[in-house]
Each structure stands twice: as C-alpha cells, then as structure tokens.
Amino acid sequence: MSNLSKEVSQFVDHISKRNPHEPEFMQAVTEVAETIIPFMEDHTKYKEANVLERMCEPERVVMFRVPWSDDQNSIQVNRGFRVQMNSAIGPYKGGLRFHPTVNLSVLKFLAFEQVFKNSLTTLPLGGGKGGSDFNPKGKSDAEVMRFCQSFMTELSKHIGGYTDIPAGDIGVGAREIGYMFGQYKRLNNEFTGVLTGKGLDFGGSLIRTEATGYGLIYFAKEVMDEHDDSLEGKICAISGSGNVAQYAIEKLIEFGAKPVTVSDSGGSIYDPNGIDTEKLEFIKELKNERRGRISEYADKYKGSEFHQDITPWNFKVDFAFPCATQNELPLEDAKTLVKNGCKGVFEGANMPTTDEAVAYIRENKLFFSPGKASNAGGVATSGLEMSQNAQRLYWTRDEVDYRLKMIMKSIHTNCVDYGKESDGYVDYVKGANIAGFVKVADSMIAQGVV
Ligand code: NDP
C-alpha cells in the first residue's frame, strides 16, 4: 500500500470510529477523502488546518420527536432531523426528505455532499439536510398537513432566512413545502423566504420544479460539447419517475435524445419506441396527480415492458441517468452498462452509484458525473429563489433558465479545471470534489478555528 493510500485509509478509519453504524455517511466521506487527501499533499495549508476532518463533523445536529394524529385519531410518532453541516460560505441550505429509510447516516451523507455541491454552484450557500422517517405515501392530505405542522413547530426554532433555508427532496414536494411554509409563517408572524420550492403564488421561483432535471441535462450537454459529441439521437436509460427523472426526460426529448426507461420502487419500464412528450405527460399525471405505480405505463403503451426485478441498467443504451435514490446502480449493473457499450453515466440522484460501480466506470473511462456536480441545478435555482425573495421581485422563466444554464456551465468548467488528466480524460469526481472543497476550505481557514 502506498503512503498516500495508507493515509486515506487511516483517515477513513478515524472518522469511521467516531461515526459507527453510518455506512452511507462513510461512503460519501471515503469518496471525498480519496481525491482530497492527495490534493492536500501539494497544498499543505489545508492539512495543517485539519480542514477535512473539521468538514466531516456537522456544525450542529438537531433530532426531535414529531407527534401527530392520523385520521382515526390514533397518535403516531416519527423522528425529525436537521443536520447543519457547514456554514463557511453561507447559511445552511439543503432539502428535507420524508421517507421510511431516513436516518442519521443517510442525512449526514446528504448534508456532507450538499456542502461540496453548494460550493460548486458559485452561490453563497452552506450545506445542510434534514427530514423524517415519515412516509407520506398512502396518507391523506389532512394527515400530511398535520404531520408537516408538527414537524415545522419544532424545526422553526432552528431555521431562518439568514440561518438555514430548507427545501424539498424525496417525499417533499410542493404540497409539503406549502404546509410547512404556512406553519412557519403562523408561528413567526413573518412572511420570509425561509423555505425554497414554494408555490409560484407565494414566493416560489419559475423553473425551480424543473431545475434539477434540466440542470442535469445541461451538464450532460456541456460534457458532450467538451468531447465533440452530442445528445442528439442518443438512447438513454433513466431511473426513477419523480421530479428529477421527469424533467431530465423532458430536456432529453428537447435535445433530440431518445429516453427508453423509467422506474419506481416497484420496477422498471423499458420502452424501445422511446418516451415522447405525450408519454411523459402520462407519467407526470400518473406520479404527480394520481400517485400511481409506474407499471401502469406498460398497460397503456403497446410495445413497452414492465420488469419487476430488473433495473433500467440492463438495456442497451448510450447514456445512463440514475435519478431515483442512493446506491441504485451497483457494480453488476455497471458491468452490464459497459458491456452493452454505454458511454457515460450522469448522476441525477444523490450517490446513486455504489463506490465499486463508480470505480469500475472510471477505470473503463466512461464519462461519469457525480451528483454533487450534475444535480446541483436544483439547489442553484433555490439560491435564485432566495435572491428573488430578498429583492421582493420575480424573474421571468427565461431569466431563471438562462442563469441555471450559466451555473451548470461554470460547474462543468470548474470540474474540467481540476479534473483533466494528462491523457485528456476528465475525472469529474476529482474535479468536483476539489473545486467544491477549495472554496469552503479557504473560507474556513479565513474564519479561524470556529
Ligand atoms: P421524488 O420523490 O420525486 O422521486 C423519487 C423517485 O425515485 C420515485 O419515482 C421513486 O419511486 C423512486 N425510488 C425511490 N426509491 C427507489 C428505489 N429504492 N428503487 C427504485 N426507485 C426508487 O424525488 P426526486 O426526484 O426529487 O429525487 C430523486 C433523487 O434526486 C434523490 O436522490 C434526491 O436526493 C435527488 N435530488 C433531488 C433534487 C430535487 O430538486 N428534487 C435536487 C438534487 C438531488 P416511488 O414512486 O415508488 O417512491
């Protein structure tokens, strides 16, 4: 083992001992340590200030009880969290996730990633993440509202327009944000931009709903431009059928690509004829209005197939866009993608590709963009929503879209600056980690030992 890899494993062991039983958090830390520790060898000021270890420790974690009454008047209890990871470059910013799998490890991994992602956006945003193990699926609107009000009653003590500005994530869409905003406003008697992803009538930004999916495809287009390639005519696999997947598909269609898969936690759809605008409208109505299962797609569209036990990575495609959840693309699937001639994987979800799969994809020199770079369009547009709220005005759709494009372009340029290797291959993982790290680390050093 080289001295450097020994140093990485010693660091990872040390952090792991302090954070036992947190596999997702340690996965995110390990991926960052592998690129940042070698970088710190040549930039010793970061090592001397012990910046990386400090970044692995959240500035604050709040955990709380969320009691609520269901429609049968039974009292339920869930657990609420907010991980305030790093405020070196701005107030904490990051989504809230409501899903039964939410625990401290998942939220710490998401908050840690968020610090790097927010730094990459060029906006003054620190990193945080929160949520609850509450499952909104199958609950009535009234139950979701009572839960959101109880959750916000406690969370409101720890957030604020200049402190911490949460947003949505899995299980937290416009409905949940609306209920939480209403409760915050009622408790504090102030109308302030304390949450992003708000409805357009009360402070929300145009394009915020579309931003993560659109931004992902803008990033992929930058990668294509860098390598004299194009998305036109390319066959694409997408996982998920929620917010990120829907708008990634919309932009892929606009750029002339052919999306052929979608999925949900029940299985995958393969449609060799391609998902066009009409089929996408069906998916939006199915998932957003009726909250139905993706298997219905195969009942409606002849020639498409529903597979309960197969991920979208088992079909012959040019590019893959994992847009569902963490660790949904394991090594076996990465091997299948490579075998089938796939040329690139662009993460729309957070950490959807396992460590081993990422290593395999990079070894095989496919394009690979980590979520912290390619899905940063969502939080970037949340930052633009904050700017509009602060100025008490609304920008047009074109203005927000233009800014989103420019931000994705600049994230790409930063990744290339720090990630281009001597043979011309761009290591976007290395590029994103170092570019995100430098700004936060320099700010932490400038602010002293706090
Ligand atoms: P949604 O809740 O809108 O959609 C999530 C989708 O993923 C659903 O189709 C869901 O299926 C599916 N899914 C969840 N778990 C699994 C699983 N184990 N296997 C297969 N499919 C699954 O969430 P978003 O689209 O907002 O978020 C998706 C990812 O993108 C997350 O990792 C999130 O952190 C990340 N992200 C989101 C941003 C945003 O702006 N929304 C910003 C940046 C990152 P089902 O319907 O069955 O639950």
PDB file of C-alpha atoms in Angstrom, residues 220-230 367 412 416 420 424-428:
ATOM      1  CA  ALA A 220     -24.511  16.370 -19.856  1.00  0.00           C
ATOM      2  CA  LYS A 221     -24.619  18.689 -22.873  1.00  0.00           C
ATOM      3  CA  GLU A 222     -21.526  20.515 -21.583  1.00  0.00           C
ATOM      4  CA  VAL A 223     -19.764  17.144 -21.284  1.00  0.00           C
ATOM      5  CA  MET A 224     -20.779  16.357 -24.877  1.00  0.00           C
ATOM      6  CA  ASP A 225     -19.529  19.741 -26.123  1.00  0.00           C
ATOM      7  CA  GLU A 226     -16.210  19.225 -24.299  1.00  0.00           C
ATOM      8  CA  HIS A 227     -15.770  15.886 -26.100  1.00  0.00           C
ATOM      9  CA  ASP A 228     -17.125  16.895 -29.532  1.00  0.00           C
ATOM     10  CA  ASP A 229     -20.158  14.684 -29.115  1.00  0.00           C
ATOM     11  CA  SER A 230     -23.888  15.399 -28.844  1.00  0.00           C
ATOM     12  CA  PHE A 367     -17.914   9.814 -18.764  1.00  0.00           C
ATOM     13  CA  HIS A 412     -18.564  21.994 -15.655  1.00  0.00           C
ATOM     14  CA  VAL A 416     -12.540  20.298 -16.024  1.00  0.00           C
ATOM     15  CA  LYS A 420      -8.497  16.949 -16.556  1.00  0.00           C
ATOM     16  CA  GLY A 424      -7.321  14.212 -21.822  1.00  0.00           C
ATOM     17  CA  TYR A 425      -9.777  12.156 -19.719  1.00  0.00           C
ATOM     18  CA  VAL A 426     -11.804  14.384 -17.416  1.00  0.00           C
ATOM     19  CA  ASP A 427     -12.174  12.861 -13.938  1.00  0.00           C
ATOM     20  CA  TYR A 428     -15.341  14.694 -12.918  1.00  0.00           C
TER      21      TYR A 428
END
